[in-house]
Amino acid sequence: MSVINLSASELSRRIAAGDLAPSDVMAAFLGQIAALNPEINAVVSLRDPDLLLAEARAADDRALPVWCQRPMICCRVGCARRGRFSSA
């Protein structure tokens, strides 16, 4: 299954287990944004992708805080991709 099709909870579990790196998740979602956003215009403001990837790479080697080891709350990209929008 593609990274972009995983739930936020599953992404969190896989990152905490060391099976998936934050930089892999960031790269996958940036790719999805680049591929789909020109048509749907869901992302109106995006920080520099190179800076986002650098931050994700820095997170690859850091120990996760306890709150990151619990299932995440719905992320906007995942909700928007599935046609559900949330203010959370």
PDB file of N, CA and C in Angstrom:
ATOM      1  N   MET A   1       0.847  -1.186   0.000  1.00  0.00           N
ATOM      2  CA  MET A   1       0.000   0.000   0.000  1.00  0.00           C
ATOM      3  C   MET A   1       0.892   1.249   0.000  1.00  0.00           C
ATOM      4  N   SER A   2       0.503   2.217  -0.786  1.00  0.00           N
ATOM      5  CA  SER A   2       1.251   3.467  -0.891  1.00  0.00           C
ATOM      6  C   SER A   2       1.151   4.270   0.406  1.00  0.00           C
ATOM      7  N   VAL A   3       2.206   5.002   0.699  1.00  0.00           N
ATOM      8  CA  VAL A   3       2.240   5.840   1.898  1.00  0.00           C
ATOM      9  C   VAL A   3       1.050   6.785   1.933  1.00  0.00           C
ATOM     10  N   ILE A   4       0.668   7.344   0.818  1.00  0.00           N
ATOM     11  CA  ILE A   4      -0.421   8.318   0.800  1.00  0.00           C
ATOM     12  C   ILE A   4      -1.785   7.687   1.083  1.00  0.00           C
ATOM     13  N   ASN A   5      -1.874   6.380   0.990  1.00  0.00           N
ATOM     14  CA  ASN A   5      -3.139   5.698   1.263  1.00  0.00           C
ATOM     15  C   ASN A   5      -3.249   5.191   2.694  1.00  0.00           C
ATOM     16  N   LEU A   6      -2.201   5.363   3.485  1.00  0.00           N
ATOM     17  CA  LEU A   6      -2.240   4.929   4.881  1.00  0.00           C
ATOM     18  C   LEU A   6      -2.960   5.968   5.727  1.00  0.00           C
ATOM     19  N   SER A   7      -3.628   5.504   6.753  1.00  0.00           N
ATOM     20  CA  SER A   7      -4.285   6.432   7.688  1.00  0.00           C
ATOM     21  C   SER A   7      -3.215   7.150   8.504  1.00  0.00           C
ATOM     22  N   ALA A   8      -3.603   8.252   9.113  1.00  0.00           N
ATOM     23  CA  ALA A   8      -2.680   8.980   9.982  1.00  0.00           C
ATOM     24  C   ALA A   8      -2.222   8.085  11.134  1.00  0.00           C
ATOM     25  N   SER A   9      -3.137   7.274  11.652  1.00  0.00           N
ATOM     26  CA  SER A   9      -2.785   6.362  12.747  1.00  0.00           C
ATOM     27  C   SER A   9      -1.741   5.349  12.298  1.00  0.00           C
ATOM     28  N   GLU A  10      -1.921   4.807  11.098  1.00  0.00           N
ATOM     29  CA  GLU A  10      -0.966   3.816  10.590  1.00  0.00           C
ATOM     30  C   GLU A  10       0.381   4.469  10.287  1.00  0.00           C
ATOM     31  N   LEU A  11       0.369   5.675   9.741  1.00  0.00           N
ATOM     32  CA  LEU A  11       1.627   6.394   9.517  1.00  0.00           C
ATOM     33  C   LEU A  11       2.358   6.579  10.837  1.00  0.00           C
ATOM     34  N   SER A  12       1.627   7.002  11.856  1.00  0.00           N
ATOM     35  CA  SER A  12       2.219   7.211  13.172  1.00  0.00           C
ATOM     36  C   SER A  12       2.826   5.922  13.714  1.00  0.00           C
ATOM     37  N   ARG A  13       2.086   4.822  13.610  1.00  0.00           N
ATOM     38  CA  ARG A  13       2.593   3.527  14.100  1.00  0.00           C
ATOM     39  C   ARG A  13       3.856   3.113  13.359  1.00  0.00           C
ATOM     40  N   ARG A  14       3.843   3.253  12.033  1.00  0.00           N
ATOM     41  CA  ARG A  14       5.007   2.823  11.242  1.00  0.00           C
ATOM     42  C   ARG A  14       6.232   3.694  11.494  1.00  0.00           C
ATOM     43  N   ILE A  15       6.018   4.987  11.677  1.00  0.00           N
ATOM     44  CA  ILE A  15       7.146   5.872  11.995  1.00  0.00           C
ATOM     45  C   ILE A  15       7.697   5.517  13.371  1.00  0.00           C
ATOM     46  N   ALA A  16       6.810   5.333  14.347  1.00  0.00           N
ATOM     47  CA  ALA A  16       7.249   4.980  15.701  1.00  0.00           C
ATOM     48  C   ALA A  16       7.987   3.650  15.727  1.00  0.00           C
ATOM     49  N   ALA A  17       7.581   2.710  14.879  1.00  0.00           N
ATOM     50  CA  ALA A  17       8.221   1.390  14.826  1.00  0.00           C
ATOM     51  C   ALA A  17       9.530   1.424  14.035  1.00  0.00           C
ATOM     52  N   GLY A  18       9.788   2.519  13.342  1.00  0.00           N
ATOM     53  CA  GLY A  18      10.996   2.617  12.533  1.00  0.00           C
ATOM     54  C   GLY A  18      10.866   1.979  11.163  1.00  0.00           C
ATOM     55  N   ASP A  19       9.629   1.622  10.777  1.00  0.00           N
ATOM     56  CA  ASP A  19       9.393   1.006   9.472  1.00  0.00           C
ATOM     57  C   ASP A  19       9.253   2.034   8.355  1.00  0.00           C
ATOM     58  N   LEU A  20       9.074   3.279   8.731  1.00  0.00           N
ATOM     59  CA  LEU A  20       8.860   4.351   7.774  1.00  0.00           C
ATOM     60  C   LEU A  20       9.516   5.602   8.320  1.00  0.00           C
ATOM     61  N   ALA A  21      10.213   6.326   7.477  1.00  0.00           N
ATOM     62  CA  ALA A  21      10.890   7.548   7.902  1.00  0.00           C
ATOM     63  C   ALA A  21      10.008   8.766   7.629  1.00  0.00           C
ATOM     64  N   PRO A  22      10.062   9.770   8.501  1.00  0.00           N
ATOM     65  CA  PRO A  22       9.307  11.001   8.245  1.00  0.00           C
ATOM     66  C   PRO A  22       9.607  11.606   6.871  1.00  0.00           C
ATOM     67  N   SER A  23      10.848  11.499   6.423  1.00  0.00           N
ATOM     68  CA  SER A  23      11.186  12.057   5.109  1.00  0.00           C
ATOM     69  C   SER A  23      10.496  11.308   3.973  1.00  0.00           C
ATOM     70  N   ASP A  24      10.262  10.003   4.148  1.00  0.00           N
ATOM     71  CA  ASP A  24       9.521   9.235   3.133  1.00  0.00           C
ATOM     72  C   ASP A  24       8.069   9.707   3.057  1.00  0.00           C
ATOM     73  N   VAL A  25       7.485   9.965   4.222  1.00  0.00           N
ATOM     74  CA  VAL A  25       6.100  10.439   4.277  1.00  0.00           C
ATOM     75  C   VAL A  25       6.005  11.826   3.640  1.00  0.00           C
ATOM     76  N   MET A  26       6.937  12.706   4.006  1.00  0.00           N
ATOM     77  CA  MET A  26       6.925  14.058   3.448  1.00  0.00           C
ATOM     78  C   MET A  26       7.083  14.025   1.931  1.00  0.00           C
ATOM     79  N   ALA A  27       8.022  13.236   1.448  1.00  0.00           N
ATOM     80  CA  ALA A  27       8.250  13.155  -0.002  1.00  0.00           C
ATOM     81  C   ALA A  27       7.010  12.635  -0.724  1.00  0.00           C
ATOM     82  N   ALA A  28       6.355  11.639  -0.154  1.00  0.00           N
ATOM     83  CA  ALA A  28       5.161  11.081  -0.785  1.00  0.00           C
ATOM     84  C   ALA A  28       4.030  12.111  -0.859  1.00  0.00           C
ATOM     85  N   PHE A  29       3.803  12.815   0.241  1.00  0.00           N
ATOM     86  CA  PHE A  29       2.715  13.790   0.232  1.00  0.00           C
ATOM     87  C   PHE A  29       3.044  15.022  -0.606  1.00  0.00           C
ATOM     88  N   LEU A  30       4.300  15.440  -0.623  1.00  0.00           N
ATOM     89  CA  LEU A  30       4.669  16.548  -1.513  1.00  0.00           C
ATOM     90  C   LEU A  30       4.475  16.145  -2.971  1.00  0.00           C
ATOM     91  N   GLY A  31       4.794  14.908  -3.292  1.00  0.00           N
ATOM     92  CA  GLY A  31       4.562  14.404  -4.650  1.00  0.00           C
ATOM     93  C   GLY A  31       3.085  14.404  -5.001  1.00  0.00           C
ATOM     94  N   GLN A  32       2.255  14.002  -4.044  1.00  0.00           N
ATOM     95  CA  GLN A  32       0.812  13.987  -4.261  1.00  0.00           C
ATOM     96  C   GLN A  32       0.265  15.403  -4.445  1.00  0.00           C
ATOM     97  N   ILE A  33       0.768  16.317  -3.653  1.00  0.00           N
ATOM     98  CA  ILE A  33       0.350  17.720  -3.786  1.00  0.00           C
ATOM     99  C   ILE A  33       0.747  18.250  -5.164  1.00  0.00           C
ATOM    100  N   ALA A  34       1.982  17.973  -5.575  1.00  0.00           N
ATOM    101  CA  ALA A  34       2.452  18.448  -6.881  1.00  0.00           C
ATOM    102  C   ALA A  34       1.631  17.851  -8.029  1.00  0.00           C
ATOM    103  N   ALA A  35       1.242  16.601  -7.874  1.00  0.00           N
ATOM    104  CA  ALA A  35       0.495  15.932  -8.937  1.00  0.00           C
ATOM    105  C   ALA A  35      -0.961  16.395  -9.025  1.00  0.00           C
ATOM    106  N   LEU A  36      -1.600  16.615  -7.880  1.00  0.00           N
ATOM    107  CA  LEU A  36      -3.036  16.890  -7.884  1.00  0.00           C
ATOM    108  C   LEU A  36      -3.427  18.350  -7.697  1.00  0.00           C
ATOM    109  N   ASN A  37      -2.594  19.120  -7.033  1.00  0.00           N
ATOM    110  CA  ASN A  37      -3.007  20.474  -6.699  1.00  0.00           C
ATOM    111  C   ASN A  37      -3.255  21.386  -7.901  1.00  0.00           C
ATOM    112  N   PRO A  38      -2.523  21.257  -8.988  1.00  0.00           N
ATOM    113  CA  PRO A  38      -2.841  22.142 -10.120  1.00  0.00           C
ATOM    114  C   PRO A  38      -4.293  21.995 -10.597  1.00  0.00           C
ATOM    115  N   GLU A  39      -4.854  20.807 -10.455  1.00  0.00           N
ATOM    116  CA  GLU A  39      -6.228  20.577 -10.900  1.00  0.00           C
ATOM    117  C   GLU A  39      -7.266  20.957  -9.841  1.00  0.00           C
ATOM    118  N   ILE A  40      -6.988  20.602  -8.573  1.00  0.00           N
ATOM    119  CA  ILE A  40      -8.017  20.813  -7.548  1.00  0.00           C
ATOM    120  C   ILE A  40      -7.793  22.059  -6.694  1.00  0.00           C
ATOM    121  N   ASN A  41      -6.584  22.608  -6.704  1.00  0.00           N
ATOM    122  CA  ASN A  41      -6.255  23.837  -5.985  1.00  0.00           C
ATOM    123  C   ASN A  41      -6.671  23.795  -4.510  1.00  0.00           C
ATOM    124  N   ALA A  42      -6.364  22.674  -3.850  1.00  0.00           N
ATOM    125  CA  ALA A  42      -6.724  22.517  -2.433  1.00  0.00           C
ATOM    126  C   ALA A  42      -5.685  23.153  -1.516  1.00  0.00           C
ATOM    127  N   VAL A  43      -4.441  23.207  -1.946  1.00  0.00           N
ATOM    128  CA  VAL A  43      -3.366  23.784  -1.134  1.00  0.00           C
ATOM    129  C   VAL A  43      -3.084  25.173  -1.700  1.00  0.00           C
ATOM    130  N   VAL A  44      -3.418  26.182  -0.927  1.00  0.00           N
ATOM    131  CA  VAL A  44      -3.260  27.550  -1.423  1.00  0.00           C
ATOM    132  C   VAL A  44      -1.956  28.180  -0.959  1.00  0.00           C
ATOM    133  N   SER A  45      -1.335  27.598   0.055  1.00  0.00           N
ATOM    134  CA  SER A  45      -0.065  28.113   0.558  1.00  0.00           C
ATOM    135  C   SER A  45       0.786  26.928   0.990  1.00  0.00           C
ATOM    136  N   LEU A  46       1.961  26.798   0.412  1.00  0.00           N
ATOM    137  CA  LEU A  46       2.846  25.687   0.714  1.00  0.00           C
ATOM    138  C   LEU A  46       4.242  26.239   0.959  1.00  0.00           C
ATOM    139  N   ARG A  47       4.830  25.854   2.089  1.00  0.00           N
ATOM    140  CA  ARG A  47       6.209  26.257   2.360  1.00  0.00           C
ATOM    141  C   ARG A  47       7.130  25.605   1.336  1.00  0.00           C
ATOM    142  N   ASP A  48       8.319  26.107   1.217  1.00  0.00           N
ATOM    143  CA  ASP A  48       9.299  25.587   0.268  1.00  0.00           C
ATOM    144  C   ASP A  48       9.477  24.082   0.488  1.00  0.00           C
ATOM    145  N   PRO A  49       9.209  23.266  -0.533  1.00  0.00           N
ATOM    146  CA  PRO A  49       9.334  21.813  -0.390  1.00  0.00           C
ATOM    147  C   PRO A  49      10.727  21.356   0.044  1.00  0.00           C
ATOM    148  N   ASP A  50      11.769  22.054  -0.386  1.00  0.00           N
ATOM    149  CA  ASP A  50      13.121  21.679   0.033  1.00  0.00           C
ATOM    150  C   ASP A  50      13.311  21.864   1.533  1.00  0.00           C
ATOM    151  N   LEU A  51      12.748  22.944   2.077  1.00  0.00           N
ATOM    152  CA  LEU A  51      12.824  23.163   3.523  1.00  0.00           C
ATOM    153  C   LEU A  51      12.007  22.113   4.279  1.00  0.00           C
ATOM    154  N   LEU A  52      10.842  21.778   3.760  1.00  0.00           N
ATOM    155  CA  LEU A  52      10.020  20.747   4.395  1.00  0.00           C
ATOM    156  C   LEU A  52      10.731  19.400   4.404  1.00  0.00           C
ATOM    157  N   LEU A  53      11.369  19.059   3.294  1.00  0.00           N
ATOM    158  CA  LEU A  53      12.116  17.798   3.230  1.00  0.00           C
ATOM    159  C   LEU A  53      13.318  17.808   4.172  1.00  0.00           C
ATOM    160  N   ALA A  54      13.980  18.941   4.287  1.00  0.00           N
ATOM    161  CA  ALA A  54      15.120  19.051   5.202  1.00  0.00           C
ATOM    162  C   ALA A  54      14.665  18.850   6.648  1.00  0.00           C
ATOM    163  N   GLU A  55      13.533  19.441   7.005  1.00  0.00           N
ATOM    164  CA  GLU A  55      13.002  19.255   8.354  1.00  0.00           C
ATOM    165  C   GLU A  55      12.611  17.801   8.598  1.00  0.00           C
ATOM    166  N   ALA A  56      12.028  17.175   7.590  1.00  0.00           N
ATOM    167  CA  ALA A  56      11.646  15.766   7.724  1.00  0.00           C
ATOM    168  C   ALA A  56      12.882  14.882   7.858  1.00  0.00           C
ATOM    169  N   ARG A  57      13.935  15.184   7.091  1.00  0.00           N
ATOM    170  CA  ARG A  57      15.183  14.403   7.202  1.00  0.00           C
ATOM    171  C   ARG A  57      15.799  14.560   8.581  1.00  0.00           C
ATOM    172  N   ALA A  58      15.715  15.755   9.137  1.00  0.00           N
ATOM    173  CA  ALA A  58      16.234  15.987  10.484  1.00  0.00           C
ATOM    174  C   ALA A  58      15.446  15.172  11.507  1.00  0.00           C
ATOM    175  N   ALA A  59      14.157  14.989  11.253  1.00  0.00           N
ATOM    176  CA  ALA A  59      13.316  14.202  12.167  1.00  0.00           C
ATOM    177  C   ALA A  59      13.572  12.704  12.030  1.00  0.00           C
ATOM    178  N   ASP A  60      14.160  12.280  10.911  1.00  0.00           N
ATOM    179  CA  ASP A  60      14.423  10.851  10.695  1.00  0.00           C
ATOM    180  C   ASP A  60      15.243  10.229  11.821  1.00  0.00           C
ATOM    181  N   ASP A  61      16.211  10.966  12.322  1.00  0.00           N
ATOM    182  CA  ASP A  61      17.141  10.408  13.300  1.00  0.00           C
ATOM    183  C   ASP A  61      16.835  10.780  14.742  1.00  0.00           C
ATOM    184  N   ARG A  62      15.818  11.596  14.959  1.00  0.00           N
ATOM    185  CA  ARG A  62      15.460  11.986  16.323  1.00  0.00           C
ATOM    186  C   ARG A  62      14.545  10.944  16.951  1.00  0.00           C
ATOM    187  N   ALA A  63      14.672  10.777  18.254  1.00  0.00           N
ATOM    188  CA  ALA A  63      13.735   9.919  18.988  1.00  0.00           C
ATOM    189  C   ALA A  63      12.378  10.603  19.010  1.00  0.00           C
ATOM    190  N   LEU A  64      11.344   9.823  18.841  1.00  0.00           N
ATOM    191  CA  LEU A  64       9.999  10.390  18.836  1.00  0.00           C
ATOM    192  C   LEU A  64       9.523  10.686  20.249  1.00  0.00           C
ATOM    193  N   PRO A  65       8.918  11.860  20.445  1.00  0.00           N
ATOM    194  CA  PRO A  65       8.316  12.134  21.754  1.00  0.00           C
ATOM    195  C   PRO A  65       7.120  11.207  21.958  1.00  0.00           C
ATOM    196  N   VAL A  66       6.709  11.046  23.183  1.00  0.00           N
ATOM    197  CA  VAL A  66       5.615  10.132  23.512  1.00  0.00           C
ATOM    198  C   VAL A  66       4.351  10.449  22.732  1.00  0.00           C
ATOM    199  N   TRP A  67       4.022  11.739  22.586  1.00  0.00           N
ATOM    200  CA  TRP A  67       2.772  12.084  21.901  1.00  0.00           C
ATOM    201  C   TRP A  67       2.772  11.648  20.441  1.00  0.00           C
ATOM    202  N   CYS A  68       3.953  11.501  19.825  1.00  0.00           N
ATOM    203  CA  CYS A  68       4.018  11.047  18.433  1.00  0.00           C
ATOM    204  C   CYS A  68       3.840   9.538  18.317  1.00  0.00           C
ATOM    205  N   GLN A  69       3.945   8.847  19.411  1.00  0.00           N
ATOM    206  CA  GLN A  69       3.823   7.400  19.365  1.00  0.00           C
ATOM    207  C   GLN A  69       2.374   6.958  19.543  1.00  0.00           C
ATOM    208  N   ARG A  70       1.495   7.911  19.714  1.00  0.00           N
ATOM    209  CA  ARG A  70       0.062   7.626  19.792  1.00  0.00           C
ATOM    210  C   ARG A  70      -0.568   7.964  18.440  1.00  0.00           C
ATOM    211  N   PRO A  71      -1.708   7.353  18.123  1.00  0.00           N
ATOM    212  CA  PRO A  71      -2.351   7.649  16.827  1.00  0.00           C
ATOM    213  C   PRO A  71      -2.590   9.143  16.651  1.00  0.00           C
ATOM    214  N   MET A  72      -2.330   9.613  15.448  1.00  0.00           N
ATOM    215  CA  MET A  72      -2.508  11.027  15.139  1.00  0.00           C
ATOM    216  C   MET A  72      -3.977  11.350  14.894  1.00  0.00           C
ATOM    217  N   ILE A  73      -4.302  12.598  15.107  1.00  0.00           N
ATOM    218  CA  ILE A  73      -5.625  13.094  14.749  1.00  0.00           C
ATOM    219  C   ILE A  73      -5.622  13.327  13.240  1.00  0.00           C
ATOM    220  N   CYS A  74      -6.761  13.246  12.632  1.00  0.00           N
ATOM    221  CA  CYS A  74      -6.907  13.401  11.176  1.00  0.00           C
ATOM    222  C   CYS A  74      -6.087  14.579  10.655  1.00  0.00           C
ATOM    223  N   CYS A  75      -5.292  14.314   9.634  1.00  0.00           N
ATOM    224  CA  CYS A  75      -4.523  15.419   9.043  1.00  0.00           C
ATOM    225  C   CYS A  75      -5.303  15.982   7.859  1.00  0.00           C
ATOM    226  N   ARG A  76      -5.155  17.248   7.622  1.00  0.00           N
ATOM    227  CA  ARG A  76      -5.943  17.911   6.583  1.00  0.00           C
ATOM    228  C   ARG A  76      -5.723  17.310   5.202  1.00  0.00           C
ATOM    229  N   VAL A  77      -4.499  16.955   4.861  1.00  0.00           N
ATOM    230  CA  VAL A  77      -4.240  16.415   3.522  1.00  0.00           C
ATOM    231  C   VAL A  77      -5.004  15.115   3.331  1.00  0.00           C
ATOM    232  N   GLY A  78      -4.955  14.235   4.330  1.00  0.00           N
ATOM    233  CA  GLY A  78      -5.665  12.958   4.236  1.00  0.00           C
ATOM    234  C   GLY A  78      -7.163  13.154   4.135  1.00  0.00           C
ATOM    235  N   CYS A  79      -7.706  14.072   4.918  1.00  0.00           N
ATOM    236  CA  CYS A  79      -9.139  14.330   4.878  1.00  0.00           C
ATOM    237  C   CYS A  79      -9.540  14.930   3.541  1.00  0.00           C
ATOM    238  N   ALA A  80      -8.758  15.883   3.054  1.00  0.00           N
ATOM    239  CA  ALA A  80      -9.081  16.519   1.783  1.00  0.00           C
ATOM    240  C   ALA A  80      -9.008  15.504   0.642  1.00  0.00           C
ATOM    241  N   ARG A  81      -8.021  14.616   0.716  1.00  0.00           N
ATOM    242  CA  ARG A  81      -7.845  13.621  -0.339  1.00  0.00           C
ATOM    243  C   ARG A  81      -9.043  12.679  -0.378  1.00  0.00           C
ATOM    244  N   ARG A  82      -9.637  12.428   0.771  1.00  0.00           N
ATOM    245  CA  ARG A  82     -10.775  11.509   0.837  1.00  0.00           C
ATOM    246  C   ARG A  82     -12.111  12.253   0.717  1.00  0.00           C
ATOM    247  N   GLY A  83     -12.074  13.548   0.466  1.00  0.00           N
ATOM    248  CA  GLY A  83     -13.290  14.317   0.293  1.00  0.00           C
ATOM    249  C   GLY A  83     -13.942  14.764   1.588  1.00  0.00           C
ATOM    250  N   ARG A  84     -13.210  14.607   2.703  1.00  0.00           N
ATOM    251  CA  ARG A  84     -13.743  15.054   3.998  1.00  0.00           C
ATOM    252  C   ARG A  84     -12.840  16.167   4.501  1.00  0.00           C
ATOM    253  N   PHE A  85     -13.436  17.205   4.981  1.00  0.00           N
ATOM    254  CA  PHE A  85     -12.666  18.344   5.454  1.00  0.00           C
ATOM    255  C   PHE A  85     -12.889  18.510   6.949  1.00  0.00           C
ATOM    256  N   SER A  86     -11.847  18.934   7.635  1.00  0.00           N
ATOM    257  CA  SER A  86     -11.919  19.080   9.075  1.00  0.00           C
ATOM    258  C   SER A  86     -11.206  20.347   9.472  1.00  0.00           C
ATOM    259  N   SER A  87     -11.656  20.984  10.513  1.00  0.00           N
ATOM    260  CA  SER A  87     -10.966  22.154  11.033  1.00  0.00           C
ATOM    261  C   SER A  87      -9.947  21.748  12.082  1.00  0.00           C
ATOM    262  N   ALA A  88      -9.855  20.444  12.362  1.00  0.00           N
ATOM    263  CA  ALA A  88      -8.900  19.948  13.366  1.00  0.00           C
ATOM    264  C   ALA A  88      -7.505  19.911  12.808  1.00  0.00           C
TER     265      ALA A  88
END
